[in-house]
XYZ file of N, CA, C and O in Angstrom:
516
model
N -17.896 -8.004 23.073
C -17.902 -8.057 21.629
C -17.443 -9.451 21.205
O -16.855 -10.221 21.964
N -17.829 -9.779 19.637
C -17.476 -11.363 19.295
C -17.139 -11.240 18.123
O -17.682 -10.498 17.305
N -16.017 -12.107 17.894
C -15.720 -12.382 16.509
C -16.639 -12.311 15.386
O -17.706 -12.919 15.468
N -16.376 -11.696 14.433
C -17.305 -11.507 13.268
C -16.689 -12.846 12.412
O -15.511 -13.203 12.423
N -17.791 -13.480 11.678
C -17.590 -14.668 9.820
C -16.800 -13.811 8.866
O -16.945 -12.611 9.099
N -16.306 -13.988 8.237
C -15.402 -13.432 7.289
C -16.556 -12.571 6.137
O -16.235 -11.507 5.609
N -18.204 -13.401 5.834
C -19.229 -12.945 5.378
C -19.291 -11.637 6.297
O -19.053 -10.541 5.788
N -19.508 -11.716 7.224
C -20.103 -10.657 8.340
C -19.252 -9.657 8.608
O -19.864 -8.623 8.876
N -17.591 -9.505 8.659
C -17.195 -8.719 8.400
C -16.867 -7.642 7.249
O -16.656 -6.438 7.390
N -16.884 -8.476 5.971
C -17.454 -7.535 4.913
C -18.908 -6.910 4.323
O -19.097 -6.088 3.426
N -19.728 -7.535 5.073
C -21.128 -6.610 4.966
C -20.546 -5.136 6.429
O -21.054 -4.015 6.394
N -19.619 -5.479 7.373
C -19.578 -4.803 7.723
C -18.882 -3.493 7.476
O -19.087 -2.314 7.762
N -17.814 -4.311 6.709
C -16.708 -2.919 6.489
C -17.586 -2.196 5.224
O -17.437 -0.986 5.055
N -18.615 -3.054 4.231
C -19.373 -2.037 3.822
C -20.323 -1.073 4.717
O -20.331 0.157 4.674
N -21.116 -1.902 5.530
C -21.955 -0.771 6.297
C -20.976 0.514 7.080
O -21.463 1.588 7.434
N -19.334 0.088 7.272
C -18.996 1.551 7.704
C -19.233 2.439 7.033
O -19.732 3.503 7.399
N -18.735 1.966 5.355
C -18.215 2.964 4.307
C -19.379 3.633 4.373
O -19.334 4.819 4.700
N -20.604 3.034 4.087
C -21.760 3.428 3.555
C -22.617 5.146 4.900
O -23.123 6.268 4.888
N -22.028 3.690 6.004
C -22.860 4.291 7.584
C -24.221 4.549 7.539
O -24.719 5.239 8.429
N -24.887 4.111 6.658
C -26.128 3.914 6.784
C -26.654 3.068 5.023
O -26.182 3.444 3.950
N -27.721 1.888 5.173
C -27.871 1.450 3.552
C -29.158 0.170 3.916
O -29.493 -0.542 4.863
N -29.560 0.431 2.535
C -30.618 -0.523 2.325
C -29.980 -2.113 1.902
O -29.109 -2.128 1.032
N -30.296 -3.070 2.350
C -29.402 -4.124 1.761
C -29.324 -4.314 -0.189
O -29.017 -5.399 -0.683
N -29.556 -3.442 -0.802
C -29.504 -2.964 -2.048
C -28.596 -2.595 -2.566
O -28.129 -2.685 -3.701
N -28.191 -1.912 -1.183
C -27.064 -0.768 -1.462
C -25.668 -1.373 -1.019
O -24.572 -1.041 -1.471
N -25.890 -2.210 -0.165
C -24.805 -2.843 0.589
C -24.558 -4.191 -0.692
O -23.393 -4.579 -0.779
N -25.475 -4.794 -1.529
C -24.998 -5.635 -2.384
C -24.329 -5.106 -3.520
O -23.448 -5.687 -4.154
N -25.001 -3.460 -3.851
C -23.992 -2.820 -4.762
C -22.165 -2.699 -4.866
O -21.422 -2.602 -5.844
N -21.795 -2.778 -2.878
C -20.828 -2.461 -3.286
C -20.335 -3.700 -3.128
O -19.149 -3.413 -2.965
N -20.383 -4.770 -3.064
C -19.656 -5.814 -3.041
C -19.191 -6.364 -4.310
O -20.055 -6.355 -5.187
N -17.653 -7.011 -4.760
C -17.001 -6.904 -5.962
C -18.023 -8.313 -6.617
O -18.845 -9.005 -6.017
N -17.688 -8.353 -7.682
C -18.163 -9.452 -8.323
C -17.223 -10.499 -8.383
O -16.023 -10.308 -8.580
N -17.706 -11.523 -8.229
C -19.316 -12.121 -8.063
C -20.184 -11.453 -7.000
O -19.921 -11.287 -5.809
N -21.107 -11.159 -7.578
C -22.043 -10.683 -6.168
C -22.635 -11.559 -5.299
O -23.141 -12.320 -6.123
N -22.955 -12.027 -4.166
C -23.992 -12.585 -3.458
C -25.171 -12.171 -3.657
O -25.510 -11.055 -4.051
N -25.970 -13.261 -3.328
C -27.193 -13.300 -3.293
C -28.260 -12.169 -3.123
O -27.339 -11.368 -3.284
N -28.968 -11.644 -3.008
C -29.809 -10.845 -2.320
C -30.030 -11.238 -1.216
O -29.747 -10.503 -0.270
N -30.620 -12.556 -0.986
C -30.905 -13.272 -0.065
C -29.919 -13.858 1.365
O -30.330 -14.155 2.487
N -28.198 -13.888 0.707
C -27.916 -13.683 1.106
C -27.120 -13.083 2.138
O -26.598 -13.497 3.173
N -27.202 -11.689 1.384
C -26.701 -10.427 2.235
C -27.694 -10.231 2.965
O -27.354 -9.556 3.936
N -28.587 -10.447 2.975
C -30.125 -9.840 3.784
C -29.553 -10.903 4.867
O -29.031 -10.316 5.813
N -29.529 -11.862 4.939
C -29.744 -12.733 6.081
C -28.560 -12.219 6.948
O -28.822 -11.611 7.986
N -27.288 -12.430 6.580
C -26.003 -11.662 7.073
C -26.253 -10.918 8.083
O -26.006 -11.171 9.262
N -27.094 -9.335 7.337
C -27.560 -8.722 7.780
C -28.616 -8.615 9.054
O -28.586 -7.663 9.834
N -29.536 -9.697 9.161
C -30.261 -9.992 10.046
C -29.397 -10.665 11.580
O -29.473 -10.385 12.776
N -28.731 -11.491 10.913
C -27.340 -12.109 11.895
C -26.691 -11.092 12.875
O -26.678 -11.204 14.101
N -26.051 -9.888 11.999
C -25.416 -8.937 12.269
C -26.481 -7.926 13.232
O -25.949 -7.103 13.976
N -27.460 -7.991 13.200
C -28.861 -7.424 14.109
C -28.831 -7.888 15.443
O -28.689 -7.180 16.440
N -29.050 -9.803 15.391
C -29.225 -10.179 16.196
C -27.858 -10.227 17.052
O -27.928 -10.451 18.260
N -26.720 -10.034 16.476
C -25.119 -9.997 17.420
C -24.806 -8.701 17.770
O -23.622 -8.482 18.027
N -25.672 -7.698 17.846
C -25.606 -6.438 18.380
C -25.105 -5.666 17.565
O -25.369 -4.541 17.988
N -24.181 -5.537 16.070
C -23.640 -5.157 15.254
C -24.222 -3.820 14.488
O -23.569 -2.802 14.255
N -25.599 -4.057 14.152
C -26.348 -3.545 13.332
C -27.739 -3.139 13.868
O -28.319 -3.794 14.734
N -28.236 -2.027 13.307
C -29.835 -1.395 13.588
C -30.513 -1.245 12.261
O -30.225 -1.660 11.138
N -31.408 -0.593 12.686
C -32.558 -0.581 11.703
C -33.768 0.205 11.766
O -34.697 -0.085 12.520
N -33.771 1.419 10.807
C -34.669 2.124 10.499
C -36.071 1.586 9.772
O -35.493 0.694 9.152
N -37.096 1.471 9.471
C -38.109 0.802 9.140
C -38.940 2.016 8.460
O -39.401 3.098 8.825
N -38.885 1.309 7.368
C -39.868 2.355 6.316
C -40.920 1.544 5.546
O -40.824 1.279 4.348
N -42.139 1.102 6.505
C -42.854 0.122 6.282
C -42.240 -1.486 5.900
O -41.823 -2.159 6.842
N -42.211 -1.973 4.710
C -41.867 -3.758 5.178
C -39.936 -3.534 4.587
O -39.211 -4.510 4.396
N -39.396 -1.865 4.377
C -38.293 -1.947 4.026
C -37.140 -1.412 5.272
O -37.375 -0.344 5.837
N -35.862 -2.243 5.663
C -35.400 -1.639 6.825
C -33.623 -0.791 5.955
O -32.865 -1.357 5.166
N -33.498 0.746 6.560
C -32.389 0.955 6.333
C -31.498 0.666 7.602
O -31.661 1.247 8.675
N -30.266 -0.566 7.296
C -29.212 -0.779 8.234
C -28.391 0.252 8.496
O -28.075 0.921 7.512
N -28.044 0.509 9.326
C -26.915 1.128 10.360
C -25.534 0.528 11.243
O -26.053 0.026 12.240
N -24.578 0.409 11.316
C -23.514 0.260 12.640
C -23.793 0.565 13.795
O -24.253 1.705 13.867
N -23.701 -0.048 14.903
C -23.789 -0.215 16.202
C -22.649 -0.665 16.584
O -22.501 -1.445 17.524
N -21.751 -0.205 15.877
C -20.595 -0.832 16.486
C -19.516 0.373 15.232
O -19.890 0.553 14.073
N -18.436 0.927 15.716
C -17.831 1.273 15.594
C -16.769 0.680 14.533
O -16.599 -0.526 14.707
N -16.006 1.234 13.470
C -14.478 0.378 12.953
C -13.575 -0.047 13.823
O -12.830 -0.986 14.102
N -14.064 1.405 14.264
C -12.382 1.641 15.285
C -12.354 0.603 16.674
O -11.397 -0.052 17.087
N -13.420 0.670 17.108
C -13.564 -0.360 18.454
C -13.764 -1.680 17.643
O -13.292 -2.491 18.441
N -14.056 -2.205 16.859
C -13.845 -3.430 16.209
C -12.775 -3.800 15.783
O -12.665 -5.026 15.791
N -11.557 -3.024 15.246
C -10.615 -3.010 15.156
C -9.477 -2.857 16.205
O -8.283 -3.092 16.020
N -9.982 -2.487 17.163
C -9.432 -2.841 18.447
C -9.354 -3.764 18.953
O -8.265 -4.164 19.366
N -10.850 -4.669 19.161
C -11.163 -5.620 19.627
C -10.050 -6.881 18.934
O -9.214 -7.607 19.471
N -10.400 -6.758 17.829
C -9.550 -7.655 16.780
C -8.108 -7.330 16.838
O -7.398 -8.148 16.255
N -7.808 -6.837 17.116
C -5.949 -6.192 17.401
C -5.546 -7.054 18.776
O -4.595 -7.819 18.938
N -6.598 -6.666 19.708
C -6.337 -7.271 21.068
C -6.314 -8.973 20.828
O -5.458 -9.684 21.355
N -7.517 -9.555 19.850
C -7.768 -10.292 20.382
C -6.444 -11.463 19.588
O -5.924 -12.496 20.010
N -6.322 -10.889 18.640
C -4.917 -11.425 17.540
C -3.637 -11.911 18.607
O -3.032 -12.952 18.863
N -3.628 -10.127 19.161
C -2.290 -10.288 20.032
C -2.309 -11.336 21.079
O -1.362 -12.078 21.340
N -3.628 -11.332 21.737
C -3.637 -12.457 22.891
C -3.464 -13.746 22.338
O -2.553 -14.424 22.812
N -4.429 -14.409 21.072
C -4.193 -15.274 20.622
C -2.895 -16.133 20.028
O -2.651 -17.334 19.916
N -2.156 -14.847 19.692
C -0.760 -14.971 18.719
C 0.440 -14.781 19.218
O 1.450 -15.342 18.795
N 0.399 -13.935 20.198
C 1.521 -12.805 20.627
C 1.999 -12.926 22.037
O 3.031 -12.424 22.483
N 0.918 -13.827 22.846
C 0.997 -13.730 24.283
C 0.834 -12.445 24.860
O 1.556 -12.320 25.849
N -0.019 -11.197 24.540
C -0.780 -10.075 24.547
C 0.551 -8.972 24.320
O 0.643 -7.852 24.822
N 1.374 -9.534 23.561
C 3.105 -8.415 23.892
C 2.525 -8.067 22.330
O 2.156 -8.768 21.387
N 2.662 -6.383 22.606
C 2.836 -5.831 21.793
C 4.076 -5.492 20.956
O 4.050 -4.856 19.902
N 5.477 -6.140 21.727
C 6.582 -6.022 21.564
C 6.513 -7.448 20.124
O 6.807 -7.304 18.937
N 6.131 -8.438 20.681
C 5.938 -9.447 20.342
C 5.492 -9.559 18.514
O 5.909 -10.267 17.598
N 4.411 -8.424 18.615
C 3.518 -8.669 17.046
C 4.152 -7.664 16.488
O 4.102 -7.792 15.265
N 4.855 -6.509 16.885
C 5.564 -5.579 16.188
C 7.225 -6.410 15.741
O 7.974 -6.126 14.806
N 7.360 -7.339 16.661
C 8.541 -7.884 16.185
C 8.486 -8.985 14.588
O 9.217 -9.060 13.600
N 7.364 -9.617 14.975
C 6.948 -10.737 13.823
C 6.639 -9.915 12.805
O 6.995 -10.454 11.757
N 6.137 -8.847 12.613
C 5.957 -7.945 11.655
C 7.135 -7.702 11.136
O 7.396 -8.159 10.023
N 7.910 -7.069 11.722
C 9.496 -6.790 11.243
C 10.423 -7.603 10.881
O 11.492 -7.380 10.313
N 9.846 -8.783 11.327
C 10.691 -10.133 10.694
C 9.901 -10.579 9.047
O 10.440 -10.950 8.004
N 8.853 -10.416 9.285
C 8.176 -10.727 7.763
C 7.984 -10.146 7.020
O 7.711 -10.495 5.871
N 8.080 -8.918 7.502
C 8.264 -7.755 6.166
C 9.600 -7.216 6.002
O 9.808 -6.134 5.453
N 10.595 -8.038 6.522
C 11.696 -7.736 6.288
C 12.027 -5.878 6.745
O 12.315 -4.940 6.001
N 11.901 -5.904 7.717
C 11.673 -4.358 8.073
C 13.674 -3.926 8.140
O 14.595 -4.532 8.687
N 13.659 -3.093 7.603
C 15.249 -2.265 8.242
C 15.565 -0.971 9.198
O 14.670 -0.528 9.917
N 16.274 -0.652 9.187
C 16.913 -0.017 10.393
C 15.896 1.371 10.000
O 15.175 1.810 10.896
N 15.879 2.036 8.609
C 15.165 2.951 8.214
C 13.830 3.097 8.535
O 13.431 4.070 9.174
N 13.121 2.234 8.156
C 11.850 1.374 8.531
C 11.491 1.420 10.010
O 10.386 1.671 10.492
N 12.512 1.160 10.578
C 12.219 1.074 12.587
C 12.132 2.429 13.047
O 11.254 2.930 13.749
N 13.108 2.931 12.583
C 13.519 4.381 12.537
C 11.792 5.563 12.630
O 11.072 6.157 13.432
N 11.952 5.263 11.189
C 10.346 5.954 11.096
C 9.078 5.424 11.750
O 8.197 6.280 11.825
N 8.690 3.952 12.355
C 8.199 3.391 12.864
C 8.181 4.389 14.440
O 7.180 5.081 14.627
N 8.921 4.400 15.138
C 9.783 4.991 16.074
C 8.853 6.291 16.182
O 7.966 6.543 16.997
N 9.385 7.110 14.994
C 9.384 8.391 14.915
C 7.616 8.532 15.000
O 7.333 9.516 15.683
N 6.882 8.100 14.694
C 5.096 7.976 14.330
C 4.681 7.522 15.451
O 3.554 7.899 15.772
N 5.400 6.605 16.390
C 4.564 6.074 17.485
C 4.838 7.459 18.716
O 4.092 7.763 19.646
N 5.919 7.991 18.391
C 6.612 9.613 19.230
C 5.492 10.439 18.637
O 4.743 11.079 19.375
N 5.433 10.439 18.061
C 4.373 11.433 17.119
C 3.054 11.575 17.772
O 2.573 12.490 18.441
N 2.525 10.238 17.337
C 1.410 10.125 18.135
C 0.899 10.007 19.865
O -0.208 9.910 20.395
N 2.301 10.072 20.396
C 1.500 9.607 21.582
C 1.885 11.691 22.093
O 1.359 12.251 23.054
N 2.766 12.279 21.225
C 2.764 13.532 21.892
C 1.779 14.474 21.300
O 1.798 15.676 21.566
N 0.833 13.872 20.416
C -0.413 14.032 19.792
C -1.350 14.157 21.073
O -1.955 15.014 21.717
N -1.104 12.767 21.055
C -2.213 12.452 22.316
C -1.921 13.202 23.692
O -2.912 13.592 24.310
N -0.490 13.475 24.308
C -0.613 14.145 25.655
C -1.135 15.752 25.019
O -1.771 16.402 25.849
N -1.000 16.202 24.119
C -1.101 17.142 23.661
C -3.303 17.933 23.762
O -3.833 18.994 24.093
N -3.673 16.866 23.357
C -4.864 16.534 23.105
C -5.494 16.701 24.430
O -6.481 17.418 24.593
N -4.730 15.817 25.690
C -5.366 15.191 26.898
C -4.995 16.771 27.634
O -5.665 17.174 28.585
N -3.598 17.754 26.929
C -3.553 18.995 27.898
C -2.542 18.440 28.786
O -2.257 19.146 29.753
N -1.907 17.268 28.661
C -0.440 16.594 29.741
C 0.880 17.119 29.130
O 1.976 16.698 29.501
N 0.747 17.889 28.346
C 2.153 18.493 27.975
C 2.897 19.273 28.603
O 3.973 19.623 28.120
């Protein structure tokens, strides 16, 4: 997977919302100022050729699709932050977080309590309980 343009990731986080759209539909939801027609379409074509996006064909009109997941894009981008930023420590980006958002003892606390949560979610899920 590859870094998405800052353009290319918001045609994308629309094509999640949407999960399927005509580039019509995908210029609808974008705030104003709107872009182009022309150039969300191209975006779009970009986003084709980087494996991102598909395409249904209803004679010379195509409805776009995701080929790519939020969630695994958002992974990708989590990982690739941390490696870039963090030296891949997850200890590391949870700490800089807590330093810049001024996090407190309450704050860690419940932090704590959600990551317990979830991972006995997850053995729960997998049947490792």
């Amino acid at each position: 997977m590859i870094e998405l343009t800052k353009a290319e990731e918001q045609v994308m986080q629309i094509l999640w919302e949407l999960e399927k759209g005509f580039v019509k539909d995908i210029l609808e939801k974008f705030p104003t100022p709107k872009p182009a027609y022309n150039t969300v379409s191209t975006i779009v074509r970009i986003l084709e050729k980087k494996g991102f996006v598909s395409y249904t064909a209803y004679g010379k009109t195509h409805e776009y699709y995701p080929l790519i997941s939020k969630d695994s894009y958002k992974s990708f981008t989590l990982k690739s932050i941390m490696a870039g930023y963090f030296n891949g420590s997850f200890i590391n980006l949870v700490s800089f977080f807590a330093k810049e958002n001024k996090l407190d003892t309450k704050d860690m606390e419940e932090l704590l309590r959600y990551i317990s949560e979830e991972e006995n979610n997850s053995k729960t899920q997998d049947g490792n309980d």
